[in-house]
Structure formats: structure tokens, C-alpha cells
PDB file of C-alpha atoms in Angstrom:
ATOM      1  CA  LYS A   1    -147.637-105.888  22.933  1.00 39.00           C
ATOM      2  CA  THR A   2    -147.273-107.548  26.321  1.00 36.00           C
ATOM      3  CA  GLU A   3    -147.663-110.930  24.634  1.00 40.00           C
ATOM      4  CA  THR A   4    -145.109-109.986  22.003  1.00 41.00           C
ATOM      5  CA  THR A   5    -142.640-108.897  24.667  1.00 44.00           C
ATOM      6  CA  ALA A   6    -143.245-112.092  26.600  1.00 47.00           C
ATOM      7  CA  ALA A   7    -142.734-114.141  23.454  1.00 48.00           C
ATOM      8  CA  ALA A   8    -139.576-112.188  22.652  1.00 48.00           C
ATOM      9  CA  THR A   9    -138.292-112.704  26.191  1.00 47.00           C
ATOM     10  CA  GLU A  10    -139.083-116.404  25.968  1.00 54.00           C
ATOM     11  CA  ALA A  11    -137.345-116.643  22.585  1.00 50.00           C
ATOM     12  CA  ALA A  12    -134.324-114.805  23.943  1.00 50.00           C
ATOM     13  CA  THR A  13    -134.243-117.051  27.023  1.00 50.00           C
ATOM     14  CA  THR A  14    -134.550-120.169  24.848  1.00 51.00           C
ATOM     15  CA  ALA A  15    -131.768-118.879  22.587  1.00 51.00           C
ATOM     16  CA  ALA A  16    -129.563-118.115  25.592  1.00 51.00           C
ATOM     17  CA  GLU A  17    -130.211-121.551  27.080  1.00 54.00           C
ATOM     18  CA  ALA A  18    -129.461-123.218  23.745  1.00 51.00           C
ATOM     19  CA  ALA A  19    -126.234-121.231  23.421  1.00 51.00           C
ATOM     20  CA  ALA A  20    -125.272-122.120  26.996  1.00 50.00           C
ATOM     21  CA  THR A  21    -126.030-125.799  26.365  1.00 48.00           C
ATOM     22  CA  GLU A  22    -124.008-125.685  23.137  1.00 51.00           C
ATOM     23  CA  THR A  23    -121.078-124.059  24.955  1.00 47.00           C
ATOM     24  CA  THR A  24    -121.280-126.642  27.734  1.00 44.00           C
ATOM     25  CA  GLU A  25    -121.447-129.478  25.188  1.00 47.00           C
ATOM     26  CA  ALA A  26    -118.532-128.032  23.235  1.00 45.00           C
ATOM     27  CA  ALA A  27    -116.515-127.645  26.438  1.00 44.00           C
ATOM     28  CA  SER A  28    -117.397-131.154  27.541  1.00 43.00           C
ATOM     29  CA  SER A  29    -116.554-132.537  24.103  1.00 41.00           C
ATOM     30  CA  GLU A  30    -113.246-130.632  24.187  1.00 41.00           C
ATOM     31  CA  ALA A  31    -112.563-131.985  27.676  1.00 40.00           C
ATOM     32  CA  GLU A  32    -113.289-135.517  26.436  1.00 41.00           C
ATOM     33  CA  THR A  33    -110.880-135.051  23.532  1.00 39.00           C
ATOM     34  CA  GLU A  34    -108.241-133.766  25.930  1.00 41.00           C
ATOM     35  CA  ALA A  35    -108.948-136.603  28.344  1.00 41.00           C
ATOM     36  CA  ALA A  36    -108.639-139.098  25.503  1.00 50.00           C
ATOM     37  CA  GLY A  37    -105.495-137.289  24.423  1.00 57.00           C
ATOM     38  CA  GLY A  38    -106.087-135.164  21.339  1.00 93.00           C
ATOM     39  CA  THR A  39    -102.827-136.603  20.015  1.00 95.00           C
ATOM     40  CA  LEU A  40    -101.781-140.161  19.253  1.00 97.00           C
ATOM     41  CA  VAL A  41     -98.117-140.388  20.245  1.00 97.00           C
ATOM     42  CA  MET A  42     -96.282-142.794  17.951  1.00 98.00           C
ATOM     43  CA  VAL A  43     -92.823-143.855  19.031  1.00 98.00           C
ATOM     44  CA  THR A  44     -90.495-145.202  16.372  1.00 96.00           C
ATOM     45  CA  ASN A  45     -86.894-145.630  15.323  1.00 91.00           C
ATOM     46  CA  ALA A  46     -86.667-143.785  12.012  1.00 90.00           C
ATOM     47  CA  GLU A  47     -83.884-145.950  10.600  1.00 82.00           C
ATOM     48  CA  PHE A  48     -85.907-148.654   8.863  1.00 82.00           C
ATOM     49  CA  PRO A  49     -86.748-147.675   5.274  1.00 79.00           C
ATOM     50  CA  PRO A  50     -89.214-147.946   3.639  1.00 84.00           C
ATOM     51  CA  TYR A  51     -91.303-148.342   6.821  1.00 89.00           C
ATOM     52  CA  VAL A  52     -89.936-145.322   8.648  1.00 90.00           C
ATOM     53  CA  TYR A  53     -86.977-143.095   7.802  1.00 90.00           C
ATOM     54  CA  HIS A  54     -85.703-139.526   7.585  1.00 93.00           C
ATOM     55  CA  ASP A  55     -86.265-137.584   4.368  1.00 94.00           C
ATOM     56  CA  GLY A  56     -84.727-134.163   4.782  1.00 91.00           C
ATOM     57  CA  GLY A  57     -86.111-132.823   8.038  1.00 91.00           C
ATOM     58  CA  GLU A  58     -89.163-135.072   7.939  1.00 96.00           C
ATOM     59  CA  ILE A  59     -89.845-138.581   9.191  1.00 97.00           C
ATOM     60  CA  VAL A  60     -91.708-140.474   6.468  1.00 96.00           C
ATOM     61  CA  GLY A  61     -92.547-144.028   5.398  1.00 94.00           C
ATOM     62  CA  ILE A  62     -95.204-146.729   5.351  1.00 94.00           C
ATOM     63  CA  ASP A  63     -95.723-146.792   9.131  1.00 96.00           C
ATOM     64  CA  VAL A  64     -95.905-143.000   9.342  1.00 97.00           C
ATOM     65  CA  GLU A  65     -98.681-142.857   6.744  1.00 97.00           C
ATOM     66  CA  ILE A  66    -100.630-145.793   8.184  1.00 98.00           C
ATOM     67  CA  CYS A  67    -100.450-144.460  11.767  1.00 98.00           C
ATOM     68  CA  ASP A  68    -101.392-140.995  10.533  1.00 97.00           C
ATOM     69  CA  ALA A  69    -104.476-142.505   8.860  1.00 97.00           C
ATOM     70  CA  ILE A  70    -105.296-144.441  12.068  1.00 98.00           C
ATOM     71  CA  ALA A  71    -104.982-141.232  14.133  1.00 97.00           C
ATOM     72  CA  ALA A  72    -107.310-139.426  11.706  1.00 96.00           C
ATOM     73  CA  LYS A  73    -109.907-142.198  12.074  1.00 96.00           C
ATOM     74  CA  LEU A  74    -109.663-141.820  15.871  1.00 96.00           C
ATOM     75  CA  GLY A  75    -110.161-138.055  15.524  1.00 95.00           C
ATOM     76  CA  LYS A  76    -106.643-137.363  16.777  1.00 96.00           C
ATOM     77  CA  THR A  77    -103.484-135.781  15.425  1.00 96.00           C
ATOM     78  CA  MET A  78    -100.300-137.830  15.355  1.00 97.00           C
ATOM     79  CA  GLU A  79     -97.095-136.893  17.108  1.00 97.00           C
ATOM     80  CA  ILE A  80     -93.881-138.790  16.316  1.00 97.00           C
ATOM     81  CA  GLU A  81     -91.069-139.503  18.755  1.00 97.00           C
ATOM     82  CA  ASP A  82     -87.855-140.902  17.298  1.00 96.00           C
ATOM     83  CA  VAL A  83     -85.881-143.074  19.742  1.00 94.00           C
ATOM     84  CA  ALA A  84     -83.456-146.007  19.671  1.00 88.00           C
ATOM     85  CA  PHE A  85     -85.119-149.248  18.527  1.00 85.00           C
ATOM     86  CA  ASP A  86     -84.578-150.976  21.872  1.00 84.00           C
ATOM     87  CA  SER A  87     -86.397-148.083  23.610  1.00 92.00           C
ATOM     88  CA  LEU A  88     -89.629-148.533  21.597  1.00 93.00           C
ATOM     89  CA  ILE A  89     -91.272-151.079  23.879  1.00 94.00           C
ATOM     90  CA  PRO A  90     -90.142-149.424  27.161  1.00 96.00           C
ATOM     91  CA  GLU A  91     -91.663-146.111  25.920  1.00 97.00           C
ATOM     92  CA  VAL A  92     -95.013-147.828  25.284  1.00 97.00           C
ATOM     93  CA  VAL A  93     -94.870-149.813  28.545  1.00 97.00           C
ATOM     94  CA  SER A  94     -94.186-146.630  30.560  1.00 97.00           C
ATOM     95  CA  GLY A  95     -97.079-144.832  28.868  1.00 96.00           C
ATOM     96  CA  LYS A  96     -94.876-142.130  27.307  1.00 96.00           C
ATOM     97  CA  ALA A  97     -96.165-143.245  23.901  1.00 97.00           C
ATOM     98  CA  ASP A  98     -99.539-144.631  22.809  1.00 97.00           C
ATOM     99  CA  ILE A  99     -98.329-146.795  19.956  1.00 98.00           C
ATOM    100  CA  GLY A 100     -95.001-148.242  18.867  1.00 98.00           C
ATOM    101  CA  ALA A 101     -94.314-148.605  15.138  1.00 97.00           C
ATOM    102  CA  GLY A 102     -91.538-149.254  12.661  1.00 89.00           C
ATOM    103  CA  GLY A 103     -91.318-152.785  11.304  1.00 83.00           C
ATOM    104  CA  ILE A 104     -91.891-154.339  14.729  1.00 88.00           C
ATOM    105  CA  THR A 105     -92.074-158.119  14.384  1.00 84.00           C
ATOM    106  CA  VAL A 106     -94.674-159.978  16.421  1.00 87.00           C
ATOM    107  CA  THR A 107     -92.829-162.343  18.774  1.00 83.00           C
ATOM    108  CA  GLU A 108     -93.944-164.389  21.790  1.00 85.00           C
ATOM    109  CA  ASP A 109     -91.248-162.709  23.846  1.00 84.00           C
ATOM    110  CA  ARG A 110     -92.584-159.220  23.109  1.00 90.00           C
ATOM    111  CA  LYS A 111     -96.160-160.347  23.815  1.00 93.00           C
ATOM    112  CA  LYS A 112     -95.169-160.760  27.474  1.00 94.00           C
ATOM    113  CA  ASN A 113     -94.686-156.992  27.766  1.00 96.00           C
ATOM    114  CA  VAL A 114     -97.029-155.391  25.227  1.00 97.00           C
ATOM    115  CA  ASP A 115    -100.205-156.040  23.264  1.00 98.00           C
ATOM    116  CA  PHE A 116    -100.076-156.163  19.475  1.00 98.00           C
ATOM    117  CA  SER A 117    -102.518-154.831  16.925  1.00 98.00           C
ATOM    118  CA  ASP A 118    -103.604-157.023  14.032  1.00 97.00           C
ATOM    119  CA  VAL A 119    -100.806-157.747  11.556  1.00 96.00           C
ATOM    120  CA  TYR A 120    -100.809-155.114   8.810  1.00 95.00           C
ATOM    121  CA  THR A 121     -98.103-156.592   6.576  1.00 91.00           C
ATOM    122  CA  THR A 122     -95.453-159.298   6.347  1.00 86.00           C
ATOM    123  CA  ALA A 123     -91.829-158.452   5.650  1.00 80.00           C
ATOM    124  CA  SER A 124     -90.874-158.695   1.995  1.00 78.00           C
ATOM    125  CA  GLN A 125     -87.408-159.739   3.179  1.00 85.00           C
ATOM    126  CA  VAL A 126     -87.227-162.953   5.161  1.00 91.00           C
ATOM    127  CA  ILE A 127     -84.602-164.772   7.200  1.00 95.00           C
ATOM    128  CA  ILE A 128     -83.689-168.378   6.413  1.00 97.00           C
ATOM    129  CA  VAL A 129     -82.036-170.366   9.202  1.00 97.00           C
ATOM    130  CA  LYS A 130     -81.054-173.960   9.847  1.00 97.00           C
ATOM    131  CA  ASP A 131     -83.600-175.911  11.888  1.00 95.00           C
ATOM    132  CA  GLY A 132     -82.791-175.592  15.588  1.00 94.00           C
ATOM    133  CA  SER A 133     -81.032-172.234  15.150  1.00 95.00           C
ATOM    134  CA  ASP A 134     -81.007-169.842  18.126  1.00 94.00           C
ATOM    135  CA  ILE A 135     -81.999-167.034  15.713  1.00 94.00           C
ATOM    136  CA  ALA A 136     -85.720-166.388  16.224  1.00 89.00           C
ATOM    137  CA  GLY A 137     -86.030-162.997  14.533  1.00 87.00           C
ATOM    138  CA  PRO A 138     -84.202-159.940  13.203  1.00 87.00           C
ATOM    139  CA  ASP A 139     -82.999-158.864  16.672  1.00 83.00           C
ATOM    140  CA  ASP A 140     -80.976-162.074  16.925  1.00 90.00           C
ATOM    141  CA  LEU A 141     -78.925-161.303  13.804  1.00 92.00           C
ATOM    142  CA  LYS A 142     -76.615-158.978  15.734  1.00 91.00           C
ATOM    143  CA  GLY A 143     -73.111-160.387  15.806  1.00 94.00           C
ATOM    144  CA  LYS A 144     -73.976-163.244  13.427  1.00 96.00           C
ATOM    145  CA  ALA A 145     -72.651-164.183   9.984  1.00 97.00           C
ATOM    146  CA  ILE A 146     -75.367-163.245   7.453  1.00 97.00           C
ATOM    147  CA  GLY A 147     -75.434-164.363   3.838  1.00 96.00           C
ATOM    148  CA  VAL A 148     -77.051-162.228   1.101  1.00 94.00           C
ATOM    149  CA  GLN A 149     -77.221-161.991  -2.656  1.00 92.00           C
ATOM    150  CA  LEU A 150     -75.019-159.092  -3.751  1.00 89.00           C
ATOM    151  CA  GLY A 151     -76.891-155.873  -4.595  1.00 81.00           C
ATOM    152  CA  THR A 152     -80.339-157.059  -3.479  1.00 83.00           C
ATOM    153  CA  THR A 153     -82.652-155.481  -0.894  1.00 79.00           C
ATOM    154  CA  GLY A 154     -81.461-158.216   1.462  1.00 86.00           C
ATOM    155  CA  ASP A 155     -77.916-156.904   0.997  1.00 87.00           C
ATOM    156  CA  LEU A 156     -79.047-153.386   1.993  1.00 82.00           C
ATOM    157  CA  TYR A 157     -81.072-154.750   4.910  1.00 82.00           C
ATOM    158  CA  ALA A 158     -78.207-156.857   6.258  1.00 87.00           C
ATOM    159  CA  SER A 159     -75.619-154.099   5.874  1.00 84.00           C
ATOM    160  CA  ASP A 160     -77.369-152.267   8.739  1.00 82.00           C
ATOM    161  CA  TYR A 161     -76.306-155.131  10.992  1.00 88.00           C
ATOM    162  CA  GLU A 162     -72.628-154.643  10.167  1.00 88.00           C
ATOM    163  CA  LYS A 163     -72.702-151.669  12.558  1.00 84.00           C
ATOM    164  CA  ASP A 164     -73.729-154.112  15.292  1.00 83.00           C
ATOM    165  CA  GLY A 165     -70.807-156.441  14.729  1.00 90.00           C
ATOM    166  CA  SER A 166     -72.433-158.819  12.244  1.00 94.00           C
ATOM    167  CA  THR A 167     -70.481-160.183   9.294  1.00 95.00           C
ATOM    168  CA  VAL A 168     -72.199-159.976   5.905  1.00 96.00           C
ATOM    169  CA  GLU A 169     -71.095-162.501   3.297  1.00 96.00           C
ATOM    170  CA  ARG A 170     -72.186-161.441  -0.206  1.00 95.00           C
ATOM    171  CA  TYR A 171     -72.807-164.054  -2.908  1.00 95.00           C
ATOM    172  CA  GLY A 172     -73.447-163.710  -6.634  1.00 91.00           C
ATOM    173  CA  LYS A 173     -76.510-165.958  -6.435  1.00 91.00           C
ATOM    174  CA  GLY A 174     -79.104-166.592  -3.752  1.00 91.00           C
ATOM    175  CA  PHE A 175     -78.682-170.378  -3.788  1.00 92.00           C
ATOM    176  CA  GLU A 176     -74.931-169.935  -3.082  1.00 95.00           C
ATOM    177  CA  ALA A 177     -75.850-168.169   0.176  1.00 95.00           C
ATOM    178  CA  VAL A 178     -78.253-171.011   1.022  1.00 96.00           C
ATOM    179  CA  GLN A 179     -75.522-173.603   0.321  1.00 96.00           C
ATOM    180  CA  ALA A 180     -73.165-171.718   2.656  1.00 97.00           C
ATOM    181  CA  LEU A 181     -75.891-171.829   5.338  1.00 97.00           C
ATOM    182  CA  LEU A 182     -76.357-175.588   4.866  1.00 97.00           C
ATOM    183  CA  GLN A 183     -72.567-176.065   5.146  1.00 97.00           C
ATOM    184  CA  GLY A 184     -72.487-174.086   8.417  1.00 96.00           C
ATOM    185  CA  LYS A 185     -70.329-171.282   6.983  1.00 97.00           C
ATOM    186  CA  ILE A 186     -72.928-168.634   7.900  1.00 97.00           C
ATOM    187  CA  ASP A 187     -75.733-168.363  10.468  1.00 97.00           C
ATOM    188  CA  ALA A 188     -78.589-166.996   8.350  1.00 97.00           C
ATOM    189  CA  VAL A 189     -79.611-165.795   4.899  1.00 97.00           C
ATOM    190  CA  VAL A 190     -81.620-162.610   4.315  1.00 94.00           C
ATOM    191  CA  ILE A 191     -83.447-162.697   0.998  1.00 91.00           C
ATOM    192  CA  ASP A 192     -86.739-161.890  -0.795  1.00 86.00           C
ATOM    193  CA  GLU A 193     -89.688-163.972   0.357  1.00 85.00           C
ATOM    194  CA  GLU A 194     -90.508-165.611  -3.006  1.00 81.00           C
ATOM    195  CA  PRO A 195     -87.076-167.148  -3.766  1.00 89.00           C
ATOM    196  CA  ALA A 196     -86.789-168.056  -0.071  1.00 91.00           C
ATOM    197  CA  LYS A 197     -89.888-170.266  -0.372  1.00 90.00           C
ATOM    198  CA  VAL A 198     -88.293-172.109  -3.306  1.00 90.00           C
ATOM    199  CA  PHE A 199     -84.966-172.650  -1.504  1.00 94.00           C
ATOM    200  CA  VAL A 200     -86.706-173.989   1.610  1.00 94.00           C
ATOM    201  CA  THR A 201     -88.863-176.363  -0.472  1.00 93.00           C
ATOM    202  CA  GLU A 202     -85.815-177.700  -2.322  1.00 93.00           C
ATOM    203  CA  ASN A 203     -83.522-178.104   0.696  1.00 95.00           C
ATOM    204  CA  GLU A 204     -84.154-180.050   3.880  1.00 95.00           C
ATOM    205  CA  GLY A 205     -83.102-178.730   7.278  1.00 96.00           C
ATOM    206  CA  ILE A 206     -83.770-175.042   6.732  1.00 97.00           C
ATOM    207  CA  SER A 207     -86.822-172.875   7.344  1.00 95.00           C
ATOM    208  CA  ILE A 208     -88.146-169.335   6.976  1.00 94.00           C
ATOM    209  CA  LEU A 209     -88.749-167.227  10.078  1.00 90.00           C
ATOM    210  CA  ASP A 210     -92.154-165.544  10.043  1.00 79.00           C
ATOM    211  CA  GLU A 211     -91.848-161.779  10.201  1.00 82.00           C
ATOM    212  CA  ASP A 212     -95.302-160.318  10.673  1.00 88.00           C
ATOM    213  CA  TYR A 213     -95.375-156.595  11.430  1.00 92.00           C
ATOM    214  CA  ALA A 214     -97.877-155.074  13.860  1.00 96.00           C
ATOM    215  CA  TYR A 215     -98.183-152.054  16.154  1.00 98.00           C
ATOM    216  CA  VAL A 216     -97.518-152.302  19.869  1.00 98.00           C
ATOM    217  CA  VAL A 217     -99.758-150.856  22.565  1.00 98.00           C
ATOM    218  CA  LYS A 218     -99.452-150.874  26.371  1.00 97.00           C
ATOM    219  CA  LYS A 219    -100.447-154.254  27.773  1.00 97.00           C
ATOM    220  CA  GLY A 220    -104.068-154.279  28.886  1.00 97.00           C
ATOM    221  CA  ASN A 221    -105.076-151.200  26.867  1.00 97.00           C
ATOM    222  CA  THR A 222    -107.716-153.188  24.991  1.00 97.00           C
ATOM    223  CA  GLU A 223    -109.661-150.020  24.131  1.00 97.00           C
ATOM    224  CA  LEU A 224    -106.793-148.616  22.058  1.00 97.00           C
ATOM    225  CA  VAL A 225    -105.997-152.025  20.523  1.00 98.00           C
ATOM    226  CA  ASP A 226    -109.650-152.319  19.438  1.00 97.00           C
ATOM    227  CA  GLN A 227    -109.667-148.771  18.029  1.00 97.00           C
ATOM    228  CA  VAL A 228    -106.412-149.364  16.112  1.00 98.00           C
ATOM    229  CA  ASN A 229    -107.679-152.710  14.770  1.00 98.00           C
ATOM    230  CA  LYS A 230    -110.982-151.158  13.685  1.00 98.00           C
ATOM    231  CA  ALA A 231    -109.096-148.374  11.867  1.00 98.00           C
ATOM    232  CA  LEU A 232    -106.676-150.887  10.295  1.00 98.00           C
ATOM    233  CA  ASN A 233    -109.604-152.992   9.111  1.00 98.00           C
ATOM    234  CA  GLU A 234    -111.265-149.967   7.498  1.00 98.00           C
ATOM    235  CA  LEU A 235    -107.969-149.043   5.804  1.00 98.00           C
ATOM    236  CA  LYS A 236    -107.612-152.620   4.522  1.00 97.00           C
ATOM    237  CA  GLU A 237    -111.188-152.749   3.213  1.00 97.00           C
ATOM    238  CA  SER A 238    -110.939-149.376   1.463  1.00 97.00           C
ATOM    239  CA  GLY A 239    -107.646-150.392  -0.187  1.00 97.00           C
ATOM    240  CA  GLU A 240    -105.846-147.409   1.367  1.00 97.00           C
ATOM    241  CA  LEU A 241    -103.506-149.630   3.412  1.00 97.00           C
ATOM    242  CA  GLN A 242    -102.300-151.516   0.324  1.00 94.00           C
ATOM    243  CA  SER A 243    -101.903-148.332  -1.692  1.00 95.00           C
ATOM    244  CA  ILE A 244     -99.660-146.853   1.055  1.00 96.00           C
ATOM    245  CA  ILE A 245     -97.501-150.002   1.023  1.00 92.00           C
ATOM    246  CA  ASP A 246     -97.382-150.102  -2.810  1.00 90.00           C
ATOM    247  CA  LYS A 247     -96.281-146.463  -2.872  1.00 91.00           C
ATOM    248  CA  TYR A 248     -93.068-147.445  -1.066  1.00 86.00           C
ATOM    249  CA  ILE A 249     -92.619-151.073  -2.133  1.00 79.00           C
ATOM    250  CA  SER A 250     -93.087-151.763  -5.826  1.00 67.00           C
ATOM    251  CA  ALA A 251     -95.685-154.481  -6.300  1.00 49.00           C
ATOM    252  CA  GLU A 252     -93.497-156.586  -8.545  1.00 44.00           C
TER     253      GLU A 252
END
């Protein structure tokens, strides 16, 4: 009986110790999650469909779904902050947000202030400019004369710039917009990537601006960049990344 009691006491002690250890581990794991930030704060400007936009009371789009999938792979929940586009990088630089998203083009200028993830997609709409143009990317289209083919996605894309003082010249055919660019009547043409390649091949003196999209992270935060890249790579390999993009952009 004494032995049985001793064994029972030992078993109870072992059980208590195990429970205590488990509680400590759980608490420490919870503390680690909190320390790592149980949330991934994504800052965006929800005015760039189909990448990020308002649908009813929700913010949806390609970048929302991809970043949500990245957060899940990091064991975090995603929180979205909607700000003006020119506040995206300052929010990441100040540490208010972990990741900046929303059709952000990789540029050398931006690389001075933030680190970029791997490129996850290239814009389906591209900008054609004359060689030597001072337009280096979409941000430089403000206040410029932009040529588009009437009724195309490029037309929709460029119309957003009209609010910023740009002039949009609409043409019946894409090559008419390109001719106007060559004649100096307009500053740039916004058009689908495939016809753009043809126009640039057939006409000297014009070129396509690369528009690779990536996510921005605070400069020097290599740990988060590595985690995001690892998650992006897994999403690419599994085909999930492409299926998110195809859901919003028809794979024509």
C-alpha cells in the first residue's frame, strides 16, 4: 500500500510537472508569437483594382489574397490599413506597418528607402515612352499627356490619372496612340503588354518601362524579407499564386 501510495504520489507529481511545463511552454510560445507580432500589418491604398480595391465594406483583390496567404504561412493573421498611396512607404519605414502592398513597382529610387520582396507578378498594362523620356514609372504619369486605346484596360487605368491633372487622349487603335507618341503629341502610351511588344519592335525610338510588382518591407528587416520570399516561393510552386491572379485577371 505504501508503495502504491508512493507510486501514485510520484505519478501525480510527474503529471503536475508535465502540466506546469506544458503551461510554461504554451505561455512562452504565446509570448514569442506576441513578440513576433501575431498580426502581419499590411498597408495599402485600396484604389488599384484588381490588385486591391473596395468591394462593399471589404478590401479585396490579388494583393489582399496573396498577403493573407503569406500571413497564414507565417502563422499570423493579417490586418489591413488603407492609406494614401504616397504614405505606403513612409508607413513601412516608420514601422507602423510590416509590409506594403498594392501594385508597388520595383524602382531604384524606392530601393534607397525600403527592401523589396521577390517579384510576384509583372503588370499586364505597360507604359511606352520615347527613349530619353523623364517618365520612369507610373508615378511620373501625373500631369502628363497619356495616350490609350478607347475602351481598353489601359483606358480605365489612365483615367485614374485624370484626377491628378493628366490629359488622356483616346484613340480608336493602339498604333494611332503610338504614332502620336512618336510625333511628340503625347508623353506616354498605356496599353496591354503583348501589343506593346509588337509596337516597340516595329518602331525605333520607343521602349517599354518594366513594371515588376513586389512587396515592400522596412530596410534591413532581412528576416521578414526572407520569410515573405519563402512563402511567395511556396505559393508559386503550389500554383496558388497563379490561381489567385487568374481569378482576377482572365488568362487570355
